[in-house]
Coordinates of C-alpha atoms (C1' of nucleotides) in Angstrom, one line a residue:
Chain A
M84 CA 0.0 -0.1 0.1
T85 CA 2.3 2.9 -1.2
S86 CA 0.1 5.8 -2.4
V87 CA -3.3 4.1 -2.3
L88 CA -4.7 6.9 -0.1
A89 CA -2.5 9.7 -1.7
E90 CA -4.7 10.3 -4.7
T91 CA -6.5 13.7 -4.9
A92 CA -10.1 14.1 -5.7
G93 CA -11.3 13.9 -9.3
A94 CA -9.3 16.5 -11.2
V95 CA -10.0 15.0 -14.4
G96 CA -13.4 15.1 -16.6
P97 CA -14.2 14.1 -20.0
A98 CA -16.1 17.3 -20.7
G99 CA -17.2 15.3 -23.9
P100 CA -20.4 16.0 -25.9
A101 CA -21.9 12.5 -24.9
G102 CA -21.4 13.1 -21.2
P103 CA -24.4 11.5 -19.4
A104 CA -24.5 13.2 -16.2
G105 CA -21.2 14.9 -16.0
P106 CA -20.8 17.6 -13.5
G107 CA -19.3 20.8 -14.5
A108 CA -15.8 19.4 -14.0
T109 CA -13.7 20.7 -16.9
L110 CA -10.0 19.9 -17.2
D111 CA -9.1 23.5 -15.8
S112 CA -8.2 22.0 -12.4
S113 CA -5.4 24.6 -12.2
A114 CA -4.9 26.3 -8.8
A115 CA -3.1 23.2 -7.5
T116 CA 0.5 24.3 -7.5
A117 CA 0.5 26.4 -10.6
P118 CA 0.2 30.3 -10.6
G119 CA -2.6 32.0 -12.3
R120 CA -1.7 31.1 -15.9
A121 CA -3.2 27.9 -17.0
G122 CA -1.1 25.3 -18.8
T123 CA 1.7 25.4 -16.3
R124 CA 1.2 22.1 -14.9
R125 CA 4.2 20.1 -13.9
R126 CA 5.0 16.6 -15.3
A127 CA 3.4 14.7 -12.5
D128 CA 0.1 16.8 -13.0
R129 CA 0.2 16.0 -16.7
R130 CA 0.8 12.3 -16.0
E131 CA -2.2 11.9 -13.8
A132 CA -4.3 14.0 -16.2
I133 CA -3.5 11.8 -18.9
L134 CA -4.0 8.6 -16.7
G135 CA -7.5 9.9 -15.7
T136 CA -8.5 10.9 -19.0
A137 CA -7.3 7.8 -20.7
F138 CA -9.2 5.8 -18.3
M139 CA -12.4 7.3 -19.2
V140 CA -11.8 7.2 -22.8
F141 CA -10.9 3.5 -22.7
A142 CA -14.1 2.8 -20.8
R143 CA -16.3 4.8 -22.9
E144 CA -14.9 3.8 -26.4
G145 CA -13.4 0.6 -25.6
Y146 CA -9.5 -0.1 -26.0
A147 CA -9.6 -0.8 -29.8
Q148 CA -11.7 2.2 -30.7
A149 CA -10.2 4.7 -28.4
T150 CA -7.6 6.6 -30.1
L151 CA -4.5 8.4 -28.7
D152 CA -5.6 11.5 -30.6
M153 CA -9.1 11.3 -28.6
I154 CA -7.1 11.1 -25.4
A155 CA -4.6 13.8 -26.2
A156 CA -7.3 16.1 -26.9
E157 CA -9.5 15.4 -24.1
A158 CA -6.5 15.6 -21.7
R159 CA -5.3 18.9 -23.4
V160 CA -2.1 17.3 -24.1
A161 CA 0.1 16.7 -27.1
K162 CA 0.1 13.1 -28.4
H163 CA 3.8 13.0 -28.1
T164 CA 3.5 13.7 -24.5
I165 CA 1.5 10.6 -23.9
Y166 CA 4.0 8.6 -25.7
N167 CA 6.8 10.3 -23.7
H168 CA 5.2 9.2 -20.4
F169 CA 4.0 5.7 -21.2
G170 CA 5.7 4.4 -24.2
D171 CA 2.6 2.9 -26.2
K172 CA -1.1 2.5 -26.0
Q173 CA -1.0 -0.9 -24.0
A174 CA 1.3 0.5 -21.3
L175 CA -1.0 3.5 -21.1
L176 CA -4.1 1.1 -20.7
R177 CA -2.2 -0.9 -17.9
A178 CA -1.2 2.3 -16.2
A179 CA -4.6 3.8 -16.3
I180 CA -6.3 0.7 -15.0
A181 CA -3.7 0.4 -12.1
A182 CA -4.4 4.0 -11.1
E183 CA -8.0 3.6 -11.3
S184 CA -8.1 0.3 -9.2
D185 CA -6.0 2.0 -6.6
K186 CA -8.6 4.8 -6.2
A187 CA -11.5 2.3 -6.2
L188 CA -9.8 0.0 -3.7
A189 CA -9.2 3.1 -1.4
K190 CA -12.8 4.1 -1.8
N191 CA -14.0 0.7 -0.7
L192 CA -11.7 0.2 2.1
A193 CA -12.8 3.6 3.5
A194 CA -16.2 2.3 3.3
V195 CA -15.6 -0.8 5.3
D196 CA -13.9 1.3 7.7
G197 CA -17.2 2.4 8.9
L198 CA -17.4 -0.9 10.6
R199 CA -14.5 0.3 13.0
D200 CA -16.5 1.3 16.0
L201 CA -18.3 -1.8 17.3
D202 CA -20.7 0.2 19.3
G203 CA -24.4 0.7 18.2
D204 CA -26.9 -1.6 16.6
V205 CA -25.2 -4.1 14.5
R206 CA -28.1 -4.0 11.8
V207 CA -27.7 -0.2 11.5
L208 CA -23.9 -0.6 11.2
L209 CA -24.0 -3.1 8.5
E210 CA -26.8 -1.3 6.6
D211 CA -24.8 1.8 6.7
V212 CA -21.5 0.0 5.6
G213 CA -23.6 -2.0 3.0
Y214 CA -25.1 1.3 1.5
R215 CA -21.6 2.8 1.2
L216 CA -20.2 -0.4 -0.5
I217 CA -23.2 -0.2 -2.9
G218 CA -22.4 3.4 -3.6
C219 CA -18.6 2.5 -4.5
F220 CA -20.0 -0.5 -6.7
C221 CA -22.7 1.8 -8.5
D222 CA -20.1 4.7 -9.0
E223 CA -19.8 5.6 -12.6
R224 CA -16.1 5.1 -12.5
G225 CA -16.7 1.7 -10.8
W226 CA -18.8 0.6 -13.6
A227 CA -16.2 1.8 -16.1
L228 CA -13.6 0.0 -14.3
R229 CA -15.6 -3.4 -14.4
R230 CA -16.4 -2.8 -18.0
L231 CA -13.1 -2.3 -19.1
L232 CA -11.8 -5.3 -17.2
Y233 CA -14.6 -7.6 -18.7
A234 CA -13.8 -6.1 -22.2
E235 CA -10.1 -6.6 -22.4
I236 CA -9.2 -9.3 -20.0
N237 CA -8.9 -11.6 -23.0
Q238 CA -6.6 -9.4 -25.0
F239 CA -4.4 -8.6 -21.9
P240 CA -4.7 -11.4 -19.4
D241 CA -1.9 -9.6 -17.4
L242 CA -4.6 -7.2 -16.2
L243 CA -5.4 -9.9 -13.6
D244 CA -2.0 -9.5 -12.1
I245 CA -2.3 -5.6 -12.2
I246 CA -5.5 -5.7 -10.4
Q247 CA -4.5 -8.4 -8.1
G248 CA -4.4 -7.0 -4.5
R249 CA -6.2 -3.7 -5.8
A250 CA -9.7 -5.5 -6.6
A251 CA -12.6 -7.1 -4.7
S252 CA -10.5 -9.5 -2.7
P253 CA -8.9 -7.0 -0.3
V254 CA -12.3 -5.6 0.3
T255 CA -13.8 -8.9 1.1
E256 CA -10.8 -9.6 3.4
A257 CA -11.1 -6.2 5.2
L258 CA -14.9 -6.9 5.6
A259 CA -14.1 -10.4 7.0
D260 CA -11.8 -8.8 9.5
R261 CA -14.5 -6.6 10.8
L262 CA -17.0 -9.4 10.9
A263 CA -14.7 -11.5 12.9
R264 CA -14.3 -8.7 15.4
L265 CA -18.1 -8.5 15.6
A266 CA -18.5 -12.1 16.2
L267 CA -15.7 -12.1 18.9
A268 CA -17.7 -9.2 20.6
G269 CA -20.7 -11.6 20.5
R270 CA -22.7 -9.4 18.1
L271 CA -22.6 -11.9 15.3
R272 CA -22.6 -15.8 15.3
L273 CA -20.3 -17.1 12.5
T274 CA -17.4 -19.5 12.3
D275 CA -16.1 -18.6 8.8
P276 CA -15.6 -14.8 8.5
A277 CA -14.3 -15.1 5.0
A278 CA -17.4 -16.9 3.7
A279 CA -19.7 -14.6 5.7
A280 CA -18.1 -11.5 4.2
E281 CA -18.4 -13.2 0.7
Q282 CA -22.0 -13.8 1.0
L283 CA -22.7 -10.3 2.5
A284 CA -21.0 -8.7 -0.5
A285 CA -22.7 -11.1 -2.9
L286 CA -26.1 -10.0 -1.2
L287 CA -25.2 -6.4 -1.6
T288 CA -24.0 -6.3 -5.1
G289 CA -25.6 -9.4 -6.7
S290 CA -28.7 -7.8 -7.9
L291 CA -27.0 -4.5 -9.1
E292 CA -25.9 -5.6 -12.5
A293 CA -29.5 -6.2 -13.4
R294 CA -30.7 -2.9 -11.5
A295 CA -28.3 -0.8 -13.2
R296 CA -28.6 -2.4 -16.5
F297 CA -24.8 -3.1 -16.9
G298 CA -24.1 0.4 -15.6
T299 CA -26.2 2.3 -18.1
R300 CA -28.8 3.3 -15.4
A301 CA -28.3 5.2 -12.3
V302 CA -29.7 3.3 -9.4
P303 CA -31.7 5.9 -7.5
D304 CA -30.7 6.4 -3.8
D305 CA -33.7 4.9 -2.1
E306 CA -33.2 1.8 -4.2
K307 CA -29.7 1.4 -3.0
R308 CA -30.9 1.8 0.6
A309 CA -33.5 -0.9 -0.1
V310 CA -31.1 -3.3 -1.4
A311 CA -28.6 -2.7 1.5
R312 CA -31.7 -3.3 3.9
A313 CA -32.7 -6.4 2.4
A314 CA -29.2 -7.8 2.2
V315 CA -28.4 -7.2 5.8
D316 CA -31.8 -8.6 6.9
T317 CA -31.0 -11.9 5.2
F318 CA -27.4 -11.6 6.3
L319 CA -28.4 -11.4 9.9
H320 CA -31.0 -14.1 9.7
A321 CA -28.0 -16.2 9.0
F322 CA -25.3 -14.9 10.9
G323 CA -27.1 -12.6 13.6
A324 CA -26.5 -13.3 17.3
P325 CA -29.9 -14.2 19.1
S326 CA -29.8 -10.6 21.1
P327 CA -32.9 -9.5 23.0
T328 CA -33.8 -7.3 20.0
D329 CA -33.6 -10.1 17.6
A330 CA -36.6 -10.8 15.4
Chain B
M155 CA -38.3 -14.0 -31.6
T156 CA -40.4 -16.0 -29.3
S157 CA -38.7 -19.3 -30.4
V158 CA -36.7 -19.4 -27.3
L159 CA -37.1 -23.1 -26.6
A160 CA -37.1 -24.1 -30.2
E161 CA -33.4 -23.7 -30.4
T162 CA -31.9 -27.0 -29.2
A163 CA -28.3 -27.3 -27.9
G164 CA -25.1 -27.8 -29.9
A165 CA -26.3 -26.8 -33.3
V166 CA -23.5 -24.5 -33.8
G167 CA -19.7 -24.3 -33.7
P168 CA -16.9 -25.4 -35.8
A169 CA -14.7 -25.5 -32.9
G170 CA -11.1 -25.7 -34.2
P171 CA -9.4 -24.6 -37.4
A172 CA -9.8 -28.1 -38.7
G173 CA -13.3 -28.4 -38.1
P174 CA -15.3 -31.0 -39.9
A175 CA -17.3 -28.6 -41.7
G176 CA -17.6 -29.5 -45.3
P177 CA -19.3 -28.0 -48.2
G178 CA -22.1 -30.2 -48.5
A179 CA -23.6 -31.7 -45.1
T180 CA -22.4 -29.2 -42.5
L181 CA -24.8 -28.9 -39.8
D182 CA -27.5 -30.8 -41.5
S183 CA -30.4 -31.5 -39.1
S184 CA -32.1 -33.2 -42.3
A185 CA -35.5 -32.3 -40.9
A186 CA -38.0 -33.0 -43.7
T187 CA -40.4 -30.6 -42.3
A188 CA -39.7 -27.8 -45.0
P189 CA -42.2 -25.3 -43.4
G190 CA -43.3 -22.8 -46.1
R191 CA -40.8 -23.3 -48.7
A192 CA -38.5 -26.2 -49.0
G193 CA -34.7 -25.8 -50.0
T194 CA -34.0 -23.0 -47.6
R195 CA -32.3 -25.6 -45.2
R196 CA -28.9 -25.0 -46.5
R197 CA -29.2 -21.2 -46.3
A198 CA -30.4 -21.5 -42.6
D199 CA -27.6 -23.7 -41.8
R200 CA -25.2 -21.3 -43.0
R201 CA -26.8 -18.6 -41.2
E202 CA -26.5 -20.5 -38.0
A203 CA -22.9 -21.4 -38.5
I204 CA -22.1 -17.6 -39.1
L205 CA -23.9 -16.5 -36.1
G206 CA -22.2 -19.1 -33.7
T207 CA -18.9 -18.3 -35.1
A208 CA -19.3 -14.6 -35.1
F209 CA -20.2 -14.8 -31.4
M210 CA -17.3 -16.7 -30.5
V211 CA -14.9 -14.4 -32.4
F212 CA -16.4 -11.3 -31.1
A213 CA -16.3 -12.5 -27.6
R214 CA -12.8 -13.6 -28.1
E215 CA -11.2 -10.5 -29.9
G216 CA -13.8 -7.9 -29.1
Y217 CA -15.9 -6.3 -31.5
A218 CA -13.5 -3.6 -32.9
Q219 CA -10.6 -6.3 -33.3
A220 CA -12.7 -9.0 -34.8
T221 CA -12.6 -8.9 -38.5
L222 CA -15.1 -10.1 -40.9
D223 CA -12.4 -12.0 -42.6
M224 CA -11.6 -13.9 -39.4
I225 CA -15.2 -14.8 -38.9
A226 CA -15.7 -15.8 -42.6
A227 CA -12.5 -18.0 -42.4
E228 CA -13.5 -19.7 -39.1
A229 CA -17.2 -20.1 -40.2
R230 CA -15.8 -21.7 -43.6
V231 CA -17.8 -19.1 -45.5
A232 CA -17.2 -16.4 -48.0
K233 CA -17.2 -12.8 -46.5
H234 CA -19.8 -11.9 -49.1
T235 CA -22.1 -14.5 -47.7
I236 CA -21.9 -12.7 -44.4
Y237 CA -22.9 -9.4 -45.9
N238 CA -25.7 -11.2 -47.8
H239 CA -27.0 -12.6 -44.7
F240 CA -26.8 -9.6 -42.1
G241 CA -25.9 -6.5 -44.1
D242 CA -23.0 -5.2 -42.0
K243 CA -20.8 -5.8 -39.1
Q244 CA -23.1 -4.1 -36.5
A245 CA -26.0 -6.1 -37.5
L246 CA -24.0 -9.3 -37.4
L247 CA -23.1 -8.4 -33.7
R248 CA -26.7 -7.7 -32.9
A249 CA -27.9 -10.9 -34.3
A250 CA -25.2 -12.9 -32.8
I251 CA -26.0 -11.8 -29.3
A252 CA -29.6 -12.1 -29.9
A253 CA -29.1 -15.7 -30.9
E254 CA -26.7 -16.5 -27.9
S255 CA -29.1 -14.9 -25.5
D256 CA -31.9 -17.2 -26.5
K257 CA -29.7 -20.2 -26.0
A258 CA -28.3 -19.1 -22.5
L259 CA -32.0 -18.4 -21.5
A260 CA -33.3 -21.5 -22.6
K261 CA -30.4 -23.2 -20.5
N262 CA -31.3 -21.2 -17.5
L263 CA -34.9 -21.8 -17.7
A264 CA -34.2 -25.5 -18.0
A265 CA -32.3 -25.4 -14.7
V266 CA -35.0 -23.5 -12.9
D267 CA -37.4 -26.1 -14.0
G268 CA -35.6 -28.5 -11.8
L269 CA -37.9 -27.0 -9.0
R270 CA -41.0 -28.2 -10.8
D271 CA -41.6 -31.3 -8.5
L272 CA -42.2 -30.0 -5.0
D273 CA -41.4 -33.1 -3.3
G274 CA -38.3 -34.1 -1.5
D275 CA -36.3 -32.0 0.8
V276 CA -36.3 -28.3 0.1
R277 CA -32.8 -27.8 0.8
V278 CA -31.7 -30.7 -1.6
L279 CA -34.0 -29.2 -4.1
L280 CA -32.6 -25.9 -4.0
E281 CA -29.1 -26.8 -3.8
D282 CA -29.5 -28.9 -7.2
V283 CA -31.0 -26.1 -8.9
G284 CA -28.5 -23.6 -7.5
Y285 CA -25.6 -25.8 -8.6
R286 CA -27.2 -26.0 -12.2
L287 CA -27.8 -22.2 -12.3
I288 CA -24.1 -21.8 -11.3
G289 CA -23.3 -24.2 -13.9
C290 CA -25.1 -21.9 -16.6
F291 CA -23.2 -18.9 -15.2
C292 CA -19.9 -20.4 -15.3
D293 CA -20.2 -21.8 -18.9
E294 CA -17.8 -20.6 -21.2
R295 CA -20.3 -19.2 -23.5
G296 CA -22.0 -17.5 -20.5
W297 CA -18.8 -15.6 -19.7
A298 CA -18.4 -14.7 -23.3
L299 CA -21.8 -13.3 -23.4
R300 CA -21.4 -11.4 -20.3
R301 CA -18.1 -10.0 -21.4
L302 CA -19.3 -9.0 -24.7
L303 CA -22.2 -7.1 -23.2
Y304 CA -20.1 -5.4 -20.7
A305 CA -17.5 -4.5 -23.4
E306 CA -20.1 -3.0 -26.0
I307 CA -23.0 -1.8 -24.2
N308 CA -21.6 1.8 -24.5
Q309 CA -21.1 1.6 -28.2
F310 CA -24.5 -0.2 -28.8
P311 CA -27.0 0.9 -26.2
D312 CA -29.7 -0.9 -28.0
L313 CA -28.1 -4.3 -27.1
L314 CA -30.1 -3.7 -23.9
D315 CA -33.3 -3.8 -25.8
I316 CA -32.2 -6.9 -27.7
I317 CA -31.3 -9.0 -24.4
Q318 CA -34.5 -7.6 -22.8
G319 CA -36.6 -10.6 -22.0
R320 CA -33.7 -13.0 -22.9
A321 CA -31.3 -12.0 -19.9
A322 CA -31.4 -12.6 -16.3
S323 CA -34.7 -11.1 -15.4
P324 CA -36.8 -13.9 -16.9
V325 CA -34.8 -16.5 -15.1
T326 CA -35.3 -14.5 -11.8
E327 CA -39.1 -14.4 -12.6
A328 CA -39.3 -18.0 -13.1
L329 CA -37.2 -18.7 -9.9
A330 CA -39.7 -16.4 -8.1
D331 CA -42.5 -18.5 -9.4
R332 CA -41.1 -21.6 -8.3
L333 CA -40.4 -20.2 -4.7
A334 CA -43.9 -18.9 -4.4
R335 CA -45.1 -22.3 -5.1
L336 CA -42.9 -23.7 -2.5
A337 CA -44.1 -21.0 0.0
L338 CA -47.7 -21.9 -0.8
A339 CA -47.1 -25.5 0.0
G340 CA -45.7 -24.4 3.5
R341 CA -42.2 -25.4 2.6
L342 CA -40.6 -21.8 2.6
R343 CA -41.6 -18.7 4.5
L344 CA -41.6 -15.7 2.5
T345 CA -43.8 -12.6 1.5
D346 CA -42.0 -11.3 -1.7
P347 CA -41.0 -14.3 -3.9
A348 CA -39.4 -11.7 -6.5
A349 CA -37.1 -10.5 -3.8
A350 CA -36.2 -13.8 -2.5
A351 CA -35.4 -15.0 -6.0
E352 CA -33.2 -12.0 -6.5
Q353 CA -31.4 -12.8 -3.2
L354 CA -30.9 -16.3 -4.0
A355 CA -29.6 -15.6 -7.4
A356 CA -27.3 -13.0 -5.7
L357 CA -26.0 -15.5 -3.2
L358 CA -25.4 -18.2 -5.9
T359 CA -23.6 -16.0 -8.5
G360 CA -22.3 -13.2 -6.6
S361 CA -18.8 -14.6 -5.7
L362 CA -18.3 -16.2 -9.1
E363 CA -16.8 -13.2 -10.7
A364 CA -13.9 -13.2 -8.3
R365 CA -13.7 -17.0 -8.1
A366 CA -13.5 -17.4 -11.8
R367 CA -11.4 -14.2 -12.4
F368 CA -13.8 -12.6 -14.9
G369 CA -14.1 -15.9 -16.6
T370 CA -10.4 -16.7 -17.2
R371 CA -10.5 -19.4 -14.6
A372 CA -12.4 -22.8 -14.7
V373 CA -14.3 -23.0 -11.3
P374 CA -13.8 -26.6 -10.3
D375 CA -16.9 -28.7 -9.8
D376 CA -16.6 -29.1 -5.9
E377 CA -16.2 -25.4 -5.5
K378 CA -19.6 -24.9 -7.5
R379 CA -21.2 -27.4 -5.2
A380 CA -19.9 -25.7 -2.2
V381 CA -21.0 -22.3 -3.2
A382 CA -24.3 -23.6 -3.8
R383 CA -24.6 -25.3 -0.6
A384 CA -23.5 -22.3 1.3
A385 CA -26.0 -19.9 -0.7
V386 CA -29.0 -22.4 0.1
D387 CA -27.9 -22.5 3.8
T388 CA -28.0 -18.8 4.1
F389 CA -31.0 -18.5 2.1
L390 CA -33.0 -21.1 4.1
H391 CA -31.9 -19.3 7.4
A392 CA -33.8 -16.3 6.1
F393 CA -36.8 -17.9 4.1
G394 CA -36.9 -21.6 5.4
A395 CA -40.1 -22.8 7.1
P396 CA -39.7 -23.8 10.6
S397 CA -40.1 -27.6 9.8
P398 CA -39.4 -30.4 12.2
T399 CA -36.1 -31.0 10.5
D400 CA -35.2 -27.4 10.7
A401 CA -31.9 -26.3 12.5
Chain C
dG102 C1' -31.7 -29.7 -69.6
dC103 C1' -32.7 -24.5 -68.0
dT104 C1' -33.0 -20.7 -64.9
dA105 C1' -32.9 -18.2 -60.6
dT106 C1' -30.9 -17.9 -56.2
dA107 C1' -27.0 -18.5 -53.3
dG108 C1' -22.2 -18.8 -52.5
dT109 C1' -17.1 -18.3 -53.9
dG110 C1' -12.4 -15.9 -54.7
dC111 C1' -9.9 -11.9 -55.6
dA112 C1' -8.9 -7.5 -56.2
dC113 C1' -9.7 -3.0 -54.9
dT114 C1' -11.0 1.7 -52.5
dG115 C1' -11.3 4.7 -48.9
dG116 C1' -10.9 5.6 -44.3
dT117 C1' -8.7 5.2 -39.9
dC118 C1' -5.0 5.0 -36.6
dA119 C1' -0.3 3.8 -33.9
dG120 C1' 3.7 5.5 -33.8
dT121 C1' 7.5 8.6 -35.6
dG122 C1' 10.5 12.8 -37.2
dC123 C1' 11.1 17.5 -36.7
dA124 C1' 11.4 22.2 -35.4
dG125 C1' 10.1 25.4 -32.3
dA126 C1' 7.7 27.0 -27.9
dA127 C1' 7.4 26.8 -22.9
dC128 C1' 8.8 26.0 -18.5
dT129 C1' 12.7 24.2 -15.1
dG130 C1' 16.4 25.3 -11.9
dT131 C1' 20.7 28.0 -11.4
Chain D
dA298 C1' 20.0 35.3 -18.7
dC299 C1' 20.9 30.5 -19.9
dA300 C1' 21.0 25.6 -20.6
dG301 C1' 18.4 21.5 -20.4
dT302 C1' 14.4 19.3 -20.2
dT303 C1' 9.5 18.9 -21.6
dC304 C1' 5.6 19.9 -24.2
dT305 C1' 3.4 21.2 -28.7
dG306 C1' 1.9 21.1 -33.5
dC307 C1' 2.1 19.2 -38.0
dA308 C1' 3.1 16.1 -41.3
dC309 C1' 4.0 11.4 -42.5
dT310 C1' 4.3 6.2 -43.0
dG311 C1' 2.8 1.7 -42.9
dA312 C1' -0.6 -1.2 -41.7
dC313 C1' -5.3 -2.9 -41.0
dC314 C1' -10.0 -3.3 -42.4
dA315 C1' -15.2 -2.6 -43.7
dG316 C1' -17.4 -2.8 -47.6
dT317 C1' -17.9 -3.3 -52.8
dG318 C1' -17.6 -4.9 -57.6
dC319 C1' -16.8 -8.5 -60.8
dA320 C1' -16.5 -12.9 -62.8
dC321 C1' -17.4 -17.4 -61.7
dT322 C1' -19.4 -21.7 -59.5
dA323 C1' -22.8 -24.7 -56.9
dT324 C1' -27.3 -25.8 -55.8
dA325 C1' -32.4 -26.4 -56.0
dG326 C1' -36.9 -26.2 -58.5
dC327 C1' -39.0 -26.4 -63.0

DNA sequence: GCTATAGTGCACTGGTCAGTGCAGAACTGT
DNA sequence: ACAGTTCTGCACTGACCAGTGCACTATAGC
C-alpha cells in the first residue's frame, strides 16, 4: 500500500459531448500548485491528467476504438507527451487501470472502515456500510472499471496481475476482519468470517448488475438503501446473534 | 423471436481450425419438415454457423478487433455470404448476441425447471437448482456473453433492448414463481417471492466473478457445489419454513 | 436440360490510426 | 539570462480493415 490513499479528488473530467451526467468538472483544475496562468502544470500533474482521461476514454470507447488523438485532445495534451510518459497504447491502458484500481480500492476500504466502531446496533452498522459499498459499486467509474476489465481481459490477461491486490479480494478480506471482530464481541454468530463476508458482498452487489442495466442506468438512492436493508436482513437471519432485539 | 425453446443445444460451432465443416452436409439436421418453402435448409444452416462463429470471435477478440475475414474463415464461408445475410458488421453483432442470449436463457430456464416437482427435501431441491444455475453462469459461453455485453454496451446501447426478455430477468422471475409455489405449499416462509429469488440468485452467483477471475479461470466442480450449498444454507436461514428438521 | 438464387474468390477503394520525425515553444532550476 | 528538459503542432508512413464490384461456380426447383 504505497500511494493508495494519496490520490487527490477527481481532477479530471471528460467534458465530452456525450457526457451522461457529468458535473461541470472541466479540465481546468489548475490552482493546484500552478500560478494564475493555465497550462503551467508540472510533469506529475500531466501524467495524472493523462491517466484519468485515458481511463475514461478507454472505458467509454473501448480499448480498440479509443484513439490516442482522442485521449490527447481530451486531456489537453500533445500526443507526443503521452508517448513520452507511457511508451505505447498498451502501457497506457495498464497504467490507467492500475491507477483507477488504486482509487477504487481506497474508496471501498474507506467504506468498510465504517465498521471500525463496534458500538451501536449491528443492523444499523451493517446497513450503513452496505449502503456505502453499494455506492462504490454503482459509481460511474466503478462501472467503467468493471466494463473495461470484462472487455479487455482476453486481450490482456496480465490485467489480472495488475488488479491483483487492488480489486474486490482485499475489500472482502477487510470486511471479513470486521465481521470477525463483531463475532468476537458476541454481536454476530459465525465460524467462517471470509465466507460470511463473501455472502454479504454477494447479497449487496449481486442484484446491481441487473438493476443498473450493466451500468447504463443510475440506481436511485432509495433503491440502494432498500437493497442494503434487504441484504443485511437476510445476512442477519443467517449470522445474527440471538440478542434481545432479535426478530 | 419467441422461439426461445425451439433452439436446441449444440447446433453451432466449428470448434477448431480443422473443423469437420464440409461443403455439403455441414450442420444438416435433415428435418423433412420444410415449413413454407423447401430448400432453404442450406441457407439457414449457413446463417446459424455464421452466428455461432461470429459470437465466439466477437467474444474472443472484441468487436473492434474482430474482422469479418476472421469470422468468414472460421465459419468456412465467404465474406460476401456474411454481408448477404446480415448487411453489415453491427447487424451481425446484434444478431449473434440475440441468438446466443436465446440459447443461454433456454439453458437457465431448464435449470430452474428442476424446481418443478415439489416433493423431496427443499434444501436438496434448492441446492440442485443452484448448482445448475451456477453451471450456466460459469459456462464458457456464459462468460463470453457477459463479457461482450459489458464491453459493447456503451457503443451499442440498443443491445439492452435486444437482451430484454432474454437475460437474467426472466430467469429470476421463473425462480420467483417456483419459490412462490414452495411457499404456498408451506415449505418456505416468504412474502415477496421476487425479492427472495433475487437474493438467492445473488448468493449463488455473487462470488463467481472473483472465483472465476472474470471468466479466465474454470471453477472446479466441488467449488461450485460448495457455493451452492453455502448459498442455500444462508437462504434457508432467512426464508426456510420452521419444519421439524429445521436447524 | 434451363433458370434463378445463393455462395465463392480476388482485387480494390477509402478511411482510420499507432507510432515517428522534426522544429520550435514553454517551462525548469541555477 | 542561460542551458536543459519537457511539451506542442504538424506532417507522414505503414498497416489494417469494412465494404464493394466482378467474374465465376454450386445448388435447387421447374
